[in-house]
Coordinates of C-alpha atoms and ligand atoms in Angstrom, one line a residue:
M1 CA -2.4 -0.5 29.7
A2 CA -3.7 -0.7 26.1
G3 CA -2.3 -3.4 24.0
Y4 CA -2.5 -4.7 20.5
R5 CA -1.8 -8.1 18.9
I6 CA -0.2 -8.0 15.6
A7 CA 0.3 -10.8 13.1
L8 CA 3.8 -10.5 11.5
I9 CA 4.3 -12.0 8.1
P10 CA 7.8 -11.0 7.0
G11 CA 7.4 -13.0 3.8
D12 CA 10.3 -13.2 1.4
G13 CA 13.7 -11.6 0.7
V14 CA 14.2 -8.2 2.3
G15 CA 10.7 -8.4 3.8
V16 CA 12.2 -10.3 6.7
E17 CA 14.9 -7.6 7.2
V18 CA 12.6 -4.6 7.0
V19 CA 9.9 -6.2 9.2
D20 CA 12.5 -6.9 12.0
A21 CA 13.9 -3.4 11.7
A22 CA 10.4 -1.8 11.7
W23 CA 9.2 -3.9 14.6
S24 CA 12.1 -2.7 16.8
V25 CA 11.1 0.9 16.1
L26 CA 7.4 0.2 16.7
T27 CA 7.9 -1.6 20.0
A28 CA 10.3 1.1 21.2
A29 CA 7.8 3.8 20.3
A30 CA 4.9 1.9 21.9
G31 CA 7.0 1.4 25.1
R32 CA 7.6 5.2 25.3
A33 CA 3.9 5.9 24.6
G34 CA 2.8 3.4 27.3
F35 CA 1.0 0.7 25.3
A36 CA 2.0 -2.9 24.5
L37 CA 2.6 -4.4 21.1
D38 CA 2.5 -8.2 21.1
H39 CA 3.1 -10.3 18.0
E40 CA 2.9 -13.7 16.5
R41 CA 5.2 -14.5 13.6
F42 CA 4.0 -16.4 10.6
A43 CA 6.6 -17.8 8.2
W44 CA 4.3 -17.8 5.2
S45 CA 6.4 -17.3 2.1
C46 CA 7.7 -18.8 -1.0
R47 CA 9.8 -21.1 1.2
H48 CA 6.6 -22.2 2.9
Y49 CA 5.1 -22.9 -0.5
L50 CA 8.1 -25.2 -1.4
D51 CA 7.7 -27.0 1.9
T52 CA 3.9 -27.4 1.9
G53 CA 2.5 -26.5 -1.6
R54 CA 0.8 -23.4 -0.2
M55 CA 1.8 -19.8 0.5
M56 CA -0.2 -20.0 3.7
P57 CA -2.1 -22.8 5.4
Q58 CA -5.7 -23.5 4.5
D59 CA -6.9 -22.0 7.8
G60 CA -4.5 -19.0 7.4
I61 CA -7.2 -16.4 7.1
D62 CA -9.1 -17.7 10.2
R63 CA -5.8 -17.6 12.1
L64 CA -5.2 -14.0 11.2
R65 CA -8.8 -13.0 12.0
A66 CA -8.1 -12.9 15.7
F67 CA -5.4 -10.1 15.4
D68 CA -5.8 -6.4 15.6
A69 CA -3.7 -5.9 12.5
V70 CA -1.4 -7.7 10.0
F71 CA 2.1 -6.4 9.4
L72 CA 3.6 -7.8 6.2
G73 CA 7.0 -7.5 4.6
A74 CA 7.2 -8.7 1.0
V75 CA 5.9 -11.4 -1.1
G76 CA 7.6 -13.1 -4.0
W77 CA 10.7 -15.0 -4.9
P78 CA 10.4 -15.7 -8.6
A79 CA 13.4 -18.1 -8.8
L80 CA 11.4 -20.5 -6.6
V81 CA 7.8 -19.7 -7.2
P82 CA 6.1 -17.8 -10.1
D83 CA 5.1 -14.3 -9.0
A84 CA 1.5 -14.9 -10.0
V85 CA 1.3 -17.9 -7.7
S86 CA 2.9 -16.1 -4.7
L87 CA 0.8 -13.0 -5.0
H88 CA -2.4 -14.8 -5.5
G89 CA -1.5 -17.2 -2.7
L90 CA -0.8 -14.7 0.1
L91 CA -1.2 -11.0 -0.5
L92 CA -4.3 -10.8 -2.6
P93 CA -6.3 -13.5 -0.6
I94 CA -5.8 -11.5 2.6
R95 CA -6.9 -8.3 1.0
K96 CA -10.0 -10.0 -0.4
A97 CA -10.9 -12.1 2.7
F98 CA -10.9 -9.1 5.0
D99 CA -12.4 -6.8 2.3
L100 CA -9.5 -4.4 2.7
Y101 CA -10.8 -2.3 -0.1
A102 CA -8.9 1.0 0.5
N103 CA -5.2 0.8 -0.1
I104 CA -3.7 4.2 1.0
R105 CA -0.2 5.1 -0.1
P106 CA 1.1 8.5 1.1
H107 CA 3.7 10.1 -1.1
R108 CA 5.6 12.9 0.6
L109 CA 9.2 14.0 0.4
L110 CA 10.7 13.7 3.9
R111 CA 13.1 16.5 4.9
G112 CA 16.5 15.9 3.5
V113 CA 15.3 13.6 0.7
T114 CA 15.6 15.4 -2.6
G115 CA 14.0 12.9 -5.1
P116 CA 14.6 13.2 -8.8
L117 CA 12.3 16.3 -9.5
R118 CA 13.3 19.9 -9.3
A119 CA 9.8 20.9 -8.0
G120 CA 9.7 21.1 -4.2
A121 CA 6.2 20.3 -3.1
F122 CA 5.3 16.7 -3.2
D123 CA 2.5 15.5 -0.9
I124 CA -0.1 13.2 -2.4
L125 CA -2.3 10.6 -0.8
C126 CA -3.1 7.8 -3.3
V127 CA -6.2 5.8 -2.6
R128 CA -6.1 2.6 -4.6
E129 CA -9.1 0.3 -5.0
N130 CA -7.8 -2.9 -3.6
T131 CA -10.2 -5.8 -4.0
E132 CA -11.6 -5.9 -7.5
G133 CA -11.0 -4.1 -10.8
E134 CA -8.1 -5.5 -12.9
Y135 CA -6.8 -7.7 -10.1
S136 CA -10.0 -9.7 -9.6
G137 CA -8.4 -12.9 -10.9
A138 CA -11.4 -13.5 -13.2
G139 CA -10.4 -15.1 -16.5
G140 CA -8.8 -18.1 -18.0
R141 CA -6.7 -19.6 -20.8
V142 CA -7.7 -22.1 -23.4
H143 CA -5.8 -24.0 -26.1
Q144 CA -2.7 -23.5 -24.0
G145 CA 0.6 -23.9 -25.9
T146 CA -1.0 -24.0 -29.3
P147 CA -1.1 -21.2 -31.9
D148 CA -4.8 -20.8 -31.1
E149 CA -4.1 -20.0 -27.4
V150 CA -6.4 -17.4 -25.9
A151 CA -5.9 -15.6 -22.5
V152 CA -8.8 -13.6 -21.0
E153 CA -8.4 -11.4 -17.9
T154 CA -11.6 -9.7 -17.0
S155 CA -11.7 -6.5 -14.9
I156 CA -14.6 -6.4 -12.5
F157 CA -16.0 -3.1 -11.3
T158 CA -19.1 -3.2 -9.0
R159 CA -21.1 -0.1 -8.0
R160 CA -20.6 -1.1 -4.4
G161 CA -16.8 -1.4 -4.9
V162 CA -16.3 1.8 -6.8
E163 CA -18.6 3.9 -4.7
R164 CA -17.1 2.9 -1.4
V165 CA -13.5 3.6 -2.4
L166 CA -14.4 6.9 -3.9
R167 CA -16.4 7.8 -0.8
F168 CA -13.3 6.9 1.3
G169 CA -11.2 9.1 -0.9
F170 CA -13.5 12.0 -0.5
E171 CA -13.4 11.6 3.3
Q172 CA -9.6 11.6 3.1
A173 CA -9.7 14.8 1.0
R174 CA -11.8 16.4 3.7
R175 CA -9.1 15.8 6.2
R176 CA -6.4 17.2 3.9
R177 CA -6.6 20.0 1.3
R178 CA -10.1 19.2 0.0
R179 CA -9.0 18.2 -3.6
L180 CA -9.7 14.9 -5.2
A181 CA -8.5 13.6 -8.5
S182 CA -10.2 10.6 -9.9
V183 CA -8.2 8.5 -12.4
T184 CA -9.6 6.4 -15.3
K185 CA -9.0 5.7 -18.9
S186 CA -12.6 6.3 -19.9
N187 CA -11.8 7.4 -23.4
A188 CA -10.5 4.0 -24.3
Q189 CA -12.3 1.7 -21.7
K190 CA -15.8 2.7 -22.5
H191 CA -17.6 0.4 -20.1
S192 CA -15.9 0.1 -16.7
M193 CA -14.2 3.5 -16.7
V194 CA -17.2 5.4 -18.0
F195 CA -19.0 3.7 -15.1
W196 CA -16.3 4.9 -12.7
D197 CA -16.7 8.5 -14.0
E198 CA -20.4 8.3 -13.4
V199 CA -20.1 7.0 -9.9
T200 CA -17.5 9.7 -9.2
E201 CA -20.0 12.4 -10.3
Q202 CA -22.7 10.8 -8.1
V203 CA -20.5 10.5 -5.0
A204 CA -19.1 14.0 -5.5
R205 CA -22.6 15.5 -4.9
D206 CA -22.3 14.4 -1.2
F207 CA -19.0 16.3 -0.9
P208 CA -19.7 19.8 -2.3
D209 CA -16.8 21.1 -0.3
V210 CA -14.2 19.0 -2.1
E211 CA -13.0 20.1 -5.5
V212 CA -13.1 17.2 -8.0
T213 CA -11.0 16.7 -11.2
R214 CA -11.0 13.8 -13.6
F215 CA -7.8 12.5 -15.3
H216 CA -6.9 9.8 -17.7
V217 CA -4.2 7.7 -16.2
D218 CA -1.6 8.7 -18.8
A219 CA -2.2 12.4 -18.1
M220 CA -2.0 11.7 -14.4
A221 CA 1.4 10.1 -14.8
A222 CA 2.6 13.3 -16.4
K223 CA 0.9 15.4 -13.7
F224 CA 2.8 13.5 -11.0
V225 CA 6.0 14.7 -12.6
L226 CA 5.1 18.1 -13.9
R227 CA 2.6 19.7 -11.4
P228 CA 2.4 17.4 -8.3
D229 CA 1.7 20.5 -6.2
E230 CA -1.8 20.7 -7.8
L231 CA -2.6 17.2 -6.5
D232 CA -4.0 16.2 -3.0
V233 CA -5.9 12.9 -2.9
V234 CA -5.7 10.7 -6.0
V235 CA -8.2 7.8 -6.3
A236 CA -7.6 5.1 -8.8
S237 CA -8.4 1.5 -9.7
N238 CA -6.4 -1.4 -8.6
L239 CA -4.0 -1.5 -11.6
F240 CA -3.8 2.2 -12.2
G241 CA -3.2 2.8 -8.5
D242 CA -0.5 0.2 -8.4
I243 CA 1.4 1.8 -11.3
L244 CA 0.9 5.4 -10.2
T245 CA 2.1 4.6 -6.7
D246 CA 5.4 3.2 -8.0
L247 CA 5.8 6.5 -9.8
G248 CA 4.9 8.3 -6.6
A249 CA 7.5 6.2 -4.8
A250 CA 10.2 7.1 -7.2
I251 CA 9.5 10.8 -6.9
Q252 CA 9.5 10.6 -3.1
G253 CA 13.0 9.2 -3.1
G254 CA 12.5 5.6 -4.1
L255 CA 10.5 2.5 -3.0
G256 CA 12.5 2.5 0.2
F257 CA 10.1 5.3 1.4
A258 CA 6.8 4.1 0.0
A259 CA 4.4 2.9 2.7
S260 CA 0.9 1.5 2.5
A261 CA -2.1 0.5 4.5
N262 CA -4.7 -1.9 3.2
L263 CA -7.8 -0.8 5.1
N264 CA -11.3 -2.0 5.8
P265 CA -12.6 1.2 7.2
A266 CA -15.7 -0.5 8.7
G267 CA -13.4 -2.4 11.1
G268 CA -14.1 -5.8 12.7
V269 CA -11.3 -7.4 10.8
P270 CA -7.5 -6.9 10.8
S271 CA -6.3 -4.3 8.3
M272 CA -2.9 -5.0 6.8
F273 CA 0.1 -2.8 6.6
E274 CA 3.1 -3.3 4.3
P275 CA 5.8 -1.4 2.4
V276 CA 5.0 -1.0 -1.2
H277 CA 8.2 -2.6 -2.3
G278 CA 8.7 -6.3 -3.0
S279 CA 11.2 -8.8 -1.8
A280 CA 14.2 -7.3 -3.8
P281 CA 16.1 -10.5 -4.4
D282 CA 19.1 -8.6 -5.7
I283 CA 19.9 -7.1 -2.2
A284 CA 18.1 -9.7 0.0
G285 CA 20.3 -11.0 2.9
K286 CA 22.8 -8.1 2.6
G287 CA 21.3 -6.1 5.4
I288 CA 21.2 -2.9 3.4
A289 CA 17.4 -2.6 2.5
N290 CA 16.0 0.7 3.4
P291 CA 13.6 0.1 6.3
M292 CA 11.9 3.5 6.1
A293 CA 8.9 2.3 4.0
A294 CA 8.2 -0.5 6.5
I295 CA 8.6 1.8 9.5
W296 CA 6.3 4.3 7.9
S297 CA 3.8 1.5 7.2
G298 CA 4.0 0.6 10.9
A299 CA 3.2 4.2 11.8
L300 CA 0.1 4.0 9.6
M301 CA -0.8 0.9 11.5
L302 CA -0.5 2.6 14.9
E303 CA -2.5 5.5 13.6
H304 CA -5.2 3.1 12.5
L305 CA -5.1 1.3 15.9
G306 CA -5.9 4.6 17.6
Q307 CA -2.4 5.8 18.5
P308 CA -2.0 8.9 16.3
A309 CA 0.4 10.7 18.6
C310 CA 2.8 7.7 18.6
A311 CA 2.5 7.4 14.8
A312 CA 3.3 11.1 14.4
G313 CA 6.3 10.7 16.7
I314 CA 7.7 7.9 14.5
L315 CA 7.2 10.0 11.4
A316 CA 9.0 12.9 13.1
A317 CA 11.8 10.7 14.1
M318 CA 12.2 9.3 10.6
E319 CA 12.3 12.8 9.3
R320 CA 15.0 13.8 11.8
V321 CA 17.1 11.0 10.5
T322 CA 16.6 11.9 6.8
A323 CA 17.1 15.6 7.5
E324 CA 20.4 14.9 9.3
G325 CA 21.5 12.7 6.4
R326 CA 24.2 10.7 8.4
T327 CA 22.5 7.3 8.7
L328 CA 21.2 6.4 5.2
T329 CA 21.1 3.1 3.4
P330 CA 22.9 2.8 0.0
D331 CA 19.8 3.5 -2.0
Q332 CA 20.0 7.0 -0.5
G333 CA 23.7 7.4 -1.1
G334 CA 24.7 6.2 2.4
T335 CA 26.5 3.3 3.8
A336 CA 24.3 2.4 6.8
T337 CA 22.7 -1.0 7.3
T338 CA 19.0 -1.7 7.7
G339 CA 19.5 -2.1 11.5
E340 CA 21.5 1.1 11.8
V341 CA 18.8 3.1 10.2
A342 CA 16.2 1.6 12.6
A343 CA 18.5 2.3 15.5
A344 CA 18.9 5.9 14.4
V345 CA 15.1 6.3 14.2
I346 CA 14.7 4.8 17.7
A347 CA 17.4 7.2 19.0
A348 CA 15.5 10.1 17.4
L349 CA 12.1 9.2 18.9
Ligands
GGG1 N1 5.3 -5.4 0.2 C1 4.4 -6.2 -0.5 C2 4.9 -6.8 -1.7 O1 5.6 -7.7 -1.7 N2 4.4 -6.3 -2.9 C3 4.8 -6.8 -4.1 C4 3.7 -6.7 -5.2 O2 3.9 -7.1 -6.3 N3 2.6 -6.2 -4.8 C5 1.5 -6.0 -5.7 C6 0.4 -5.3 -5.1 O3 0.5 -4.5 -4.2 O4 -0.8 -5.5 -5.6

């Protein structure tokens, strides 16, 4: 029997609740499909930081290396640890250490979910560059606390980094509706983003069957709202992708539905799967967080691990639950708990 070993990092806040709920769905689906999902749980979080001074142990990356995938909940608890410390102490180091350069975020309205727009069709795959760009962490501060203080945050775009994420985006477009929109702000950012446009043009020559368009990020934000039906695959830098995918999440019914996969398409290292949402301190511990984003992220993980039929079955079960509309968490106008939604998805499998 095939089997996979998954490192579970529930993290902070609702991360714990949605990971538990999603894991119950994933193991149920795996059991029905005839493969095993084993896990080891890592309590790396802001609480761990308070106890040890680190978001994860020094050998954390080496310990994760042995797994087939990492499944993460949420990172951040600003009342205890500054967000910049928690993000740079757990999430970003894993992405960088395993070179998980393609962050894919599917935005689609599940049946029964209306979202805030009147337009019906909403089915976009965002590919966000995930290891460099604006989140490189390069920079510094001098003269801190004085009127002469200076803060510098340097975006880093390498040919290797930009080319490979665009290439990945084009390959995704080939599997979908063969349209790719590349997002920059190359009128204002005349070095990095003009470079991105040039690389887009070069890579596009290898994909003559894919229609390419270029957008400035502000225009793309409007396009998401006004004509999303004209979009298929959208490729953007780390920051622009991060922002646009929260907009995508809102349009698909909220962050409770926004799933993501941090992929190293070359393999040989664990890729990481996580809902887009954060730890949501306002509702943490109440048992009402929407687990759909985490369940969907789990489905992306199973697809990546070579179980596409099982992944599709989970998506179909989720959609049965949303279409029926009886078991929904409060963010969707319902009264169900996180666990009840997971149980409904399992029943619908
Ligand atoms: N579910 C992962 C999480 O906690 N995300 C919060 C966040 O701020 N992420 C930033 C990012 O994805 O770069």
